[in-house]
Every structure is written in structure tokens, then in C-alpha cells.
Amino acid sequence: FVLVFACFALSVFATIKQYEKAAEYALFYMETVVVICFTSEFALRLWAAGCRSRYQGAFGRLRFLRRPFCIIGNKVTSILLRVA
């Protein structure tokens, strides 16, 4: 939450002439950190899904990806990153 909120705050500061240059520089690196964090979290969640018997193997992981929680989580993350 803090990372996403920081990206939103930096996006707002990037629209103000006085802070535009510094905010754009910080925003670029902050977005990179957010993408790395969310991607690694998603990869770990996908890897850990194999602990349950119904999600073992390649088809099990695909079944895990089709769950509403995964679909909604991925869509919300991608929308937030596009807005920021």
C-alpha cells in the first residue's frame, strides 16, 4: 500500500512545475521498485500454490491463475501501475 501510495503522490508532484523534474526522476525509480515487488510477489505466490495438491503441476498452476483472486489482483495491479 505504501509503495502504491508513494507512486500516486509522486505522480501528483510531477504535475507541479516546481517539483516536476525531481518527481519524475523519483517516480521512475519508484515504479521500477513497485514492478519488481509485485512481480516477485506474484511469482512466489504462483510457486507456493504447488503446496496444495489441487494446484500441483503445470495444469494445477494454470488452475490457480484462473481463480478470481489472482485475476482481480493482477488486473488491479496493472491498472494502478498504468495510472501512476
CSV table of C-alpha atoms in Angstrom, one decimal:
chain,number,residue,atom,x,y,z
A,1,PHE,CA,0.0,0.0,0.0
A,2,VAL,CA,2.8,2.4,0.9
A,3,LEU,CA,4.6,1.8,-2.4
A,4,VAL,CA,1.4,2.4,-4.5
A,5,PHE,CA,0.5,5.5,-2.4
A,6,ALA,CA,4.1,6.9,-2.9
A,7,CYS,CA,3.7,6.4,-6.6
A,8,PHE,CA,0.4,8.3,-6.6
A,9,ALA,CA,2.0,11.1,-4.5
A,10,LEU,CA,4.9,11.4,-6.8
A,11,SER,CA,2.6,11.5,-9.8
A,12,VAL,CA,0.8,14.4,-8.3
A,13,PHE,CA,4.1,16.2,-7.6
A,14,ALA,CA,5.2,15.6,-11.2
A,15,THR,CA,2.3,17.8,-12.4
A,16,ILE,CA,3.6,20.8,-10.4
A,17,LYS,CA,6.2,22.8,-12.3
A,18,GLN,CA,8.3,23.4,-9.2
A,19,TYR,CA,8.7,19.7,-8.4
A,20,GLU,CA,8.4,18.3,-11.9
A,21,LYS,CA,12.0,17.3,-12.6
A,22,ALA,CA,12.8,15.7,-9.2
A,23,ALA,CA,9.4,14.0,-9.0
A,24,GLU,CA,9.7,12.4,-12.5
A,25,TYR,CA,13.2,11.1,-11.6
A,26,ALA,CA,12.0,9.6,-8.3
A,27,LEU,CA,8.8,8.3,-9.9
A,28,PHE,CA,10.8,6.3,-12.5
A,29,TYR,CA,12.7,4.5,-9.8
A,30,MET,CA,9.7,4.1,-7.5
A,31,GLU,CA,7.7,2.5,-10.4
A,32,THR,CA,10.6,0.2,-11.1
A,33,VAL,CA,10.7,-0.9,-7.4
A,34,VAL,CA,6.9,-1.4,-7.4
A,35,VAL,CA,7.0,-3.6,-10.6
A,36,ILE,CA,9.8,-5.7,-9.1
A,37,CYS,CA,8.0,-6.1,-5.8
A,38,PHE,CA,4.7,-7.1,-7.4
A,39,THR,CA,6.3,-9.4,-10.0
A,40,SER,CA,8.3,-11.2,-7.3
A,41,GLU,CA,5.3,-11.5,-5.1
A,42,PHE,CA,3.2,-12.9,-7.9
A,43,ALA,CA,6.0,-15.4,-8.8
A,44,LEU,CA,6.3,-16.5,-5.2
A,45,ARG,CA,2.5,-16.9,-4.9
A,46,LEU,CA,2.5,-19.0,-8.1
A,47,TRP,CA,5.4,-21.1,-6.8
A,48,ALA,CA,3.8,-21.6,-3.4
A,49,ALA,CA,0.5,-22.7,-4.9
A,50,GLY,CA,2.0,-26.1,-5.7
A,51,CYS,CA,1.9,-26.9,-1.9
A,52,ARG,CA,-1.8,-27.6,-2.3
A,53,SER,CA,-2.5,-30.9,-4.0
A,54,ARG,CA,-5.0,-29.5,-6.4
A,55,TYR,CA,-2.5,-26.9,-7.7
A,56,GLN,CA,0.4,-29.2,-8.3
A,57,GLY,CA,2.0,-29.4,-11.7
A,58,ALA,CA,1.6,-27.1,-14.7
A,59,PHE,CA,-2.1,-27.5,-15.1
A,60,GLY,CA,-2.6,-27.0,-11.4
A,61,ARG,CA,-0.8,-23.7,-11.5
A,62,LEU,CA,-2.9,-22.7,-14.5
A,63,ARG,CA,-6.0,-23.6,-12.5
A,64,PHE,CA,-4.6,-21.4,-9.7
A,65,LEU,CA,-4.2,-18.5,-12.1
A,66,ARG,CA,-7.8,-18.7,-13.1
A,67,ARG,CA,-9.0,-18.1,-9.6
A,68,PRO,CA,-10.9,-14.8,-9.2
A,69,PHE,CA,-8.4,-13.6,-6.5
A,70,CYS,CA,-5.5,-14.0,-8.9
A,71,ILE,CA,-7.4,-12.4,-11.8
A,72,ILE,CA,-8.6,-9.5,-9.8
A,73,GLY,CA,-5.3,-8.9,-8.1
A,74,ASN,CA,-3.4,-8.9,-11.3
A,75,LYS,CA,-5.9,-6.6,-13.0
A,76,VAL,CA,-5.9,-4.1,-10.1
A,77,THR,CA,-2.1,-4.1,-10.0
A,78,SER,CA,-1.8,-3.5,-13.8
A,79,ILE,CA,-4.4,-0.7,-13.7
A,80,LEU,CA,-2.7,1.0,-10.7
A,81,LEU,CA,0.7,0.9,-12.5
A,82,ARG,CA,-0.8,2.3,-15.7
A,83,VAL,CA,-2.4,5.2,-13.8
A,84,ALA,CA,0.7,6.0,-11.9
